[in-house]
PDB file of C-alpha atoms and ligand atoms in Angstrom:
ATOM      1  CA  UNK N 242      27.593   2.380-192.502  1.00 71.00           C
ATOM      2  CA  UNK N 243      29.570  -0.587-191.348  1.00 90.00           C
ATOM      3  CA  UNK N 244      32.346  -0.523-188.797  1.00 92.00           C
ATOM      4  CA  UNK N 245      35.321  -2.230-190.477  1.00 97.00           C
ATOM      5  CA  UNK N 246      38.912  -3.195-189.792  1.00 98.00           C
ATOM      6  CA  UNK N 247      41.551  -2.666-192.431  1.00 98.00           C
ATOM      7  CA  UNK N 248      45.264  -3.309-192.690  1.00 98.00           C
ATOM      8  CA  UNK N 249      47.907  -0.674-193.473  1.00 98.00           C
ATOM      9  CA  UNK N 250      51.666  -0.920-193.806  1.00 98.00           C
ATOM     10  CA  UNK N 251      54.072   2.017-193.726  1.00 98.00           C
ATOM     11  CA  UNK N 252      56.699   0.717-196.136  1.00 97.00           C
ATOM     12  CA  UNK N 253      60.495   0.969-195.618  1.00 97.00           C
ATOM     13  CA  UNK N 254      60.874   4.311-197.418  1.00 96.00           C
ATOM     14  CA  UNK N 255      58.178   5.870-195.204  1.00 96.00           C
ATOM     15  CA  UNK N 256      59.930   4.620-192.062  1.00 98.00           C
ATOM     16  CA  UNK N 257      63.366   5.821-193.245  1.00 97.00           C
ATOM     17  CA  UNK N 258      61.982   9.280-193.997  1.00 96.00           C
ATOM     18  CA  UNK N 259      60.606   9.642-190.478  1.00 97.00           C
ATOM     19  CA  UNK N 260      56.985   9.755-191.629  1.00 97.00           C
ATOM     20  CA  UNK N 261      55.480   7.277-189.143  1.00 98.00           C
ATOM     21  CA  UNK N 262      54.141  10.017-186.867  1.00 98.00           C
ATOM     22  CA  UNK N 263      52.822  12.139-189.744  1.00 98.00           C
ATOM     23  CA  UNK N 264      50.900   9.201-191.189  1.00 98.00           C
ATOM     24  CA  UNK N 265      49.544   7.983-187.850  1.00 98.00           C
ATOM     25  CA  UNK N 266      48.382  11.470-186.922  1.00 98.00           C
ATOM     26  CA  UNK N 267      46.377  11.708-190.151  1.00 98.00           C
ATOM     27  CA  UNK N 268      44.621   8.414-189.369  1.00 98.00           C
ATOM     28  CA  UNK N 269      44.001   9.360-185.748  1.00 97.00           C
ATOM     29  CA  UNK N 270      42.703  12.816-186.632  1.00 96.00           C
ATOM     30  CA  UNK N 271      40.297  11.237-189.116  1.00 96.00           C
ATOM     31  CA  UNK N 272      38.814   9.185-186.276  1.00 95.00           C
ATOM     32  CA  UNK N 273      40.298   5.822-187.209  1.00 97.00           C
ATOM     33  CA  UNK N 274      41.254   3.713-184.219  1.00 97.00           C
ATOM     34  CA  UNK N 275      44.675   2.017-184.193  1.00 98.00           C
ATOM     35  CA  UNK N 276      43.748  -1.355-182.696  1.00 98.00           C
ATOM     36  CA  UNK N 277      47.091  -3.059-183.466  1.00 98.00           C
ATOM     37  CA  UNK N 278      50.531  -1.877-184.525  1.00 98.00           C
ATOM     38  CA  UNK N 279      54.102  -3.140-184.741  1.00 98.00           C
ATOM     39  CA  UNK N 280      57.464  -2.448-186.339  1.00 98.00           C
ATOM     40  CA  UNK N 281      58.922  -5.386-188.248  1.00 98.00           C
ATOM     41  CA  UNK N 282      61.235  -6.283-191.094  1.00 98.00           C
ATOM     42  CA  UNK N 283      58.986  -8.158-193.522  1.00 98.00           C
ATOM     43  CA  UNK N 284      60.566 -11.535-194.330  1.00 98.00           C
ATOM     44  CA  UNK N 285      60.814 -12.791-197.878  1.00 97.00           C
ATOM     45  CA  UNK N 286      58.249 -15.532-197.181  1.00 97.00           C
ATOM     46  CA  UNK N 287      55.774 -13.079-195.703  1.00 97.00           C
ATOM     47  CA  UNK N 288      56.356 -10.644-198.595  1.00 97.00           C
ATOM     48  CA  UNK N 289      55.630 -13.351-201.164  1.00 96.00           C
ATOM     49  CA  UNK N 290      52.382 -14.372-199.435  1.00 95.00           C
ATOM     50  CA  UNK N 291      51.335 -10.777-198.947  1.00 94.00           C
ATOM     51  CA  UNK N 292      51.965  -9.822-202.590  1.00 95.00           C
ATOM     52  CA  UNK N 293      51.043 -13.226-204.085  1.00 94.00           C
ATOM     53  CA  UNK N 294      48.519 -11.559-206.436  1.00 94.00           C
ATOM     54  CA  UNK N 295      51.485  -9.936-208.240  1.00 96.00           C
ATOM     55  CA  UNK N 296      53.552 -13.107-208.839  1.00 96.00           C
ATOM     56  CA  UNK N 297      54.731 -13.126-212.468  1.00 96.00           C
ATOM     57  CA  UNK N 298      54.381  -9.362-212.997  1.00 97.00           C
ATOM     58  CA  UNK N 299      57.521  -7.488-214.111  1.00 96.00           C
ATOM     59  CA  UNK N 300      57.657  -5.462-210.894  1.00 96.00           C
ATOM     60  CA  UNK N 301      57.268  -8.491-208.587  1.00 97.00           C
ATOM     61  CA  UNK N 302      60.976  -9.057-207.784  1.00 96.00           C
ATOM     62  CA  UNK N 303      61.765  -5.345-207.160  1.00 96.00           C
ATOM     63  CA  UNK N 304      58.609  -5.118-205.056  1.00 96.00           C
ATOM     64  CA  UNK N 305      59.705  -8.029-202.841  1.00 97.00           C
ATOM     65  CA  UNK N 306      63.208  -6.573-202.618  1.00 97.00           C
ATOM     66  CA  UNK N 307      61.846  -3.161-201.580  1.00 96.00           C
ATOM     67  CA  UNK N 308      59.335  -4.384-199.017  1.00 97.00           C
ATOM     68  CA  UNK N 309      61.965  -6.573-197.286  1.00 98.00           C
ATOM     69  CA  UNK N 310      64.738  -3.955-197.423  1.00 97.00           C
ATOM     70  CA  UNK N 311      64.208  -2.398-193.972  1.00 98.00           C
ATOM     71  CA  UNK N 312      61.693  -1.944-191.183  1.00 98.00           C
ATOM     72  CA  UNK N 313      58.026  -1.377-191.922  1.00 98.00           C
ATOM     73  CA  UNK N 314      55.195  -0.483-189.551  1.00 98.00           C
ATOM     74  CA  UNK N 315      52.110  -2.705-189.760  1.00 98.00           C
ATOM     75  CA  UNK N 316      48.769  -1.691-188.280  1.00 98.00           C
ATOM     76  CA  UNK N 317      45.090  -2.509-188.050  1.00 98.00           C
ATOM     77  CA  UNK N 318      42.762   0.482-188.309  1.00 98.00           C
ATOM     78  CA  UNK N 319      39.117   0.411-187.285  1.00 98.00           C
ATOM     79  CA  UNK N 320      36.249   2.710-188.175  1.00 97.00           C
ATOM     80  CA  UNK N 321      33.213   3.231-190.398  1.00 96.00           C
ATOM     81  CA  UNK N 322      34.076   2.112-193.945  1.00 97.00           C
ATOM     82  CA  UNK N 323      37.727   1.926-192.902  1.00 98.00           C
ATOM     83  CA  UNK N 324      38.824   0.059-196.064  1.00 98.00           C
ATOM     84  CA  UNK N 325      37.571   2.786-198.407  1.00 98.00           C
ATOM     85  CA  UNK N 326      38.569   5.653-196.134  1.00 98.00           C
ATOM     86  CA  UNK N 327      42.190   4.479-195.852  1.00 98.00           C
ATOM     87  CA  UNK N 328      42.483   3.875-199.619  1.00 98.00           C
ATOM     88  CA  UNK N 329      41.202   7.411-200.247  1.00 98.00           C
ATOM     89  CA  UNK N 330      43.601   8.895-197.701  1.00 98.00           C
ATOM     90  CA  UNK N 331      46.502   7.003-199.354  1.00 98.00           C
ATOM     91  CA  UNK N 332      45.684   8.114-202.904  1.00 97.00           C
ATOM     92  CA  UNK N 333      46.432   6.383-206.191  1.00 96.00           C
ATOM     93  CA  UNK N 334      49.161   3.726-206.422  1.00 95.00           C
ATOM     94  CA  UNK N 335      51.534   5.995-208.351  1.00 95.00           C
ATOM     95  CA  UNK N 336      52.690   9.005-206.291  1.00 92.00           C
ATOM     96  CA  UNK N 337      52.791  11.110-209.471  1.00 94.00           C
ATOM     97  CA  UNK N 338      49.085  10.386-210.079  1.00 96.00           C
ATOM     98  CA  UNK N 339      47.975  10.591-206.445  1.00 96.00           C
ATOM     99  CA  UNK N 340      46.224  13.838-205.563  1.00 97.00           C
ATOM    100  CA  UNK N 341      47.926  16.368-203.289  1.00 97.00           C
ATOM    101  CA  UNK N 342      46.493  15.967-199.806  1.00 97.00           C
ATOM    102  CA  UNK N 343      46.741  12.187-200.003  1.00 98.00           C
ATOM    103  CA  UNK N 344      49.622  10.366-198.305  1.00 97.00           C
ATOM    104  CA  UNK N 345      51.089   9.056-201.567  1.00 96.00           C
ATOM    105  CA  UNK N 346      50.408  12.389-203.264  1.00 96.00           C
ATOM    106  CA  UNK N 347      52.214  14.357-200.593  1.00 97.00           C
ATOM    107  CA  UNK N 348      55.240  12.116-200.054  1.00 95.00           C
ATOM    108  CA  UNK N 349      57.246  10.496-202.833  1.00 92.00           C
ATOM    109  CA  UNK N 350      57.538  10.314-206.587  1.00 91.00           C
ATOM    110  CA  UNK N 351      58.163   6.684-207.573  1.00 91.00           C
ATOM    111  CA  UNK N 352      55.517   3.971-207.959  1.00 91.00           C
ATOM    112  CA  UNK N 353      58.041   1.336-206.854  1.00 89.00           C
ATOM    113  CA  UNK N 354      58.785   3.397-203.745  1.00 91.00           C
ATOM    114  CA  UNK N 355      55.352   4.447-202.580  1.00 92.00           C
ATOM    115  CA  UNK N 356      55.355   4.738-198.825  1.00 96.00           C
ATOM    116  CA  UNK N 357      52.188   3.033-197.709  1.00 97.00           C
ATOM    117  CA  UNK N 358      49.944   0.078-198.407  1.00 97.00           C
ATOM    118  CA  UNK N 359      46.292  -0.274-197.463  1.00 97.00           C
ATOM    119  CA  UNK N 360      43.935  -3.200-198.073  1.00 97.00           C
ATOM    120  CA  UNK N 361      41.823  -2.847-201.207  1.00 97.00           C
ATOM    121  CA  UNK N 362      38.761  -4.809-199.949  1.00 97.00           C
ATOM    122  CA  UNK N 363      37.373  -6.364-196.794  1.00 98.00           C
ATOM    123  CA  UNK N 364      38.488  -9.786-198.035  1.00 97.00           C
ATOM    124  CA  UNK N 365      42.070  -8.547-198.536  1.00 97.00           C
ATOM    125  CA  UNK N 366      41.925  -6.815-195.158  1.00 98.00           C
ATOM    126  CA  UNK N 367      41.030 -10.055-193.376  1.00 98.00           C
ATOM    127  CA  UNK N 368      43.741 -11.955-195.244  1.00 97.00           C
ATOM    128  CA  UNK N 369      46.430  -9.333-194.596  1.00 97.00           C
ATOM    129  CA  UNK N 370      45.516  -8.819-190.946  1.00 98.00           C
ATOM    130  CA  UNK N 371      45.859 -12.551-190.335  1.00 98.00           C
ATOM    131  CA  UNK N 372      49.209 -12.639-192.177  1.00 98.00           C
ATOM    132  CA  UNK N 373      50.689  -9.922-189.962  1.00 98.00           C
ATOM    133  CA  UNK N 374      48.912 -10.282-186.605  1.00 98.00           C
ATOM    134  CA  UNK N 375      47.836 -12.957-184.161  1.00 98.00           C
ATOM    135  CA  UNK N 376      44.263 -12.511-182.914  1.00 96.00           C
ATOM    136  CA  UNK N 377      45.522 -11.648-179.407  1.00 97.00           C
ATOM    137  CA  UNK N 378      47.598  -8.738-180.754  1.00 98.00           C
ATOM    138  CA  UNK N 379      44.452  -6.860-181.799  1.00 98.00           C
ATOM    139  CA  UNK N 380      42.911  -4.847-178.991  1.00 97.00           C
ATOM    140  CA  UNK N 381      39.213  -4.039-178.601  1.00 94.00           C
ATOM    141  CA  UNK N 382      38.753  -0.685-176.948  1.00 94.00           C
ATOM    142  CA  UNK N 383      36.549   2.360-177.117  1.00 92.00           C
ATOM    143  CA  UNK N 384      37.966   5.796-177.814  1.00 90.00           C
ATOM    144  CA  UNK N 385      36.544   8.488-175.582  1.00 90.00           C
ATOM    145  CA  UNK N 386      35.454  10.553-178.613  1.00 89.00           C
ATOM    146  CA  UNK N 387      33.434   7.770-180.240  1.00 90.00           C
ATOM    147  CA  UNK N 388      30.044   9.015-179.067  1.00 89.00           C
ATOM    148  CA  UNK N 389      30.856  12.339-180.718  1.00 90.00           C
ATOM    149  CA  UNK N 390      32.378  10.761-183.822  1.00 90.00           C
ATOM    150  CA  UNK N 391      29.461   8.425-184.494  1.00 90.00           C
ATOM    151  CA  UNK N 392      26.638  10.193-182.638  1.00 88.00           C
ATOM    152  CA  UNK N 393      25.855   7.043-180.646  1.00 66.00           C
TER     153      UNK N 393
HETATM  154  N1  LIG W 514      53.710  -0.668-212.758  1.00 72.29           N
HETATM  155  C1  LIG W 514      54.368  -0.794-211.616  1.00 72.29           C
HETATM  156  N2  LIG W 514      55.715  -0.600-211.546  1.00 72.29           N
HETATM  157  C2  LIG W 514      56.384  -0.716-210.395  1.00 72.29           C
HETATM  158  N3  LIG W 514      55.811  -1.032-209.215  1.00 72.29           N
HETATM  159  C3  LIG W 514      54.488  -1.222-209.224  1.00 72.29           C
HETATM  160  C4  LIG W 514      53.682  -1.118-210.410  1.00 72.29           C
HETATM  161  N4  LIG W 514      52.387  -1.370-210.096  1.00 72.29           N
HETATM  162  C5  LIG W 514      52.394  -1.623-208.786  1.00 72.29           C
HETATM  163  N5  LIG W 514      53.639  -1.528-208.269  1.00 72.29           N
HETATM  164  C6  LIG W 514      54.048  -1.720-206.883  1.00 72.29           C
HETATM  165  O1  LIG W 514      53.340  -2.836-206.365  1.00 72.29           O
HETATM  166  C7  LIG W 514      52.547  -2.455-205.262  1.00 72.29           C
HETATM  167  C8  LIG W 514      51.265  -3.243-205.309  1.00 72.29           C
HETATM  168  O2  LIG W 514      50.511  -2.857-206.448  1.00 72.29           O
HETATM  169  P1  LIG W 514      48.919  -2.788-206.398  1.00 72.29           P
HETATM  170  O3  LIG W 514      48.441  -2.855-207.799  1.00 72.29           O
HETATM  171  O4  LIG W 514      48.424  -3.788-205.407  1.00 72.29           O
HETATM  172  O5  LIG W 514      48.678  -1.299-205.919  1.00 72.29           O
HETATM  173  P2  LIG W 514      48.078  -0.802-204.572  1.00 72.29           P
HETATM  174  O6  LIG W 514      47.001  -1.735-204.108  1.00 72.29           O
HETATM  175  O7  LIG W 514      47.711   0.651-204.737  1.00 72.29           O
HETATM  176  O8  LIG W 514      49.350  -0.866-203.661  1.00 72.29           O
HETATM  177  P3  LIG W 514      49.550  -1.712-202.350  1.00 72.29           P
HETATM  178  O9  LIG W 514      49.077  -3.118-202.610  1.00 72.29           O
HETATM  179  O10 LIG W 514      51.037  -1.596-202.053  1.00 72.29           O
HETATM  180  O11 LIG W 514      48.691  -0.992-201.357  1.00 72.29           O
HETATM  181  C9  LIG W 514      52.371  -0.939-205.404  1.00 72.29           C
HETATM  182  O12 LIG W 514      52.196  -0.306-204.163  1.00 72.29           O
HETATM  183  C10 LIG W 514      53.661  -0.516-206.044  1.00 72.29           C
HETATM  184  O13 LIG W 514      54.688  -0.314-205.074  1.00 72.29           O
HETATM  185 MG1  LIG W 515      47.363  -3.758-203.630  1.00 72.29          MG
END
């Protein structure tokens, strides 16, 4: 199993609903390490780079409007197979399809207002981390429970 870093963003609706702590505690309890985090209002330029794969789709403009509409919380999470683990914890894109127990499944109803993003591959993770963070904002540290978590 490979130790990975992935990117996650609690979107404006998640922040407005006071779900930052709930979401972070799920990641922490899972064993993922929060190696970078900040609150920011995503600018239109950043939003367009971040969601460039969706340019031309019918939901592109509403998506950019939503993601720039208020503060978001961006983070880098580290752990074994972090990309896959975070996607599974988030659930399917549409909150009505996402299983109960997942973040999207437990909070929200609208696909255009899902409350969290997570990178869908290691390549996307690297791209998104570098869009949102400078290298010196990401902190290398060891959690005291790591020997127990990984049996090292
Ligand atoms: N059919 C749709 N109608 C409205 N909004 C959509 C639709 N499909 C996707 N979106 C919005 O665009 C975002 C990006 O879509 P994508 O296909 O990348 O899904 P995702 O990878 O699960 O989500 P994200 O990239 O936000 O983590 C979704 O989170 C959702 O808010
Ligand atoms: Mg995506």
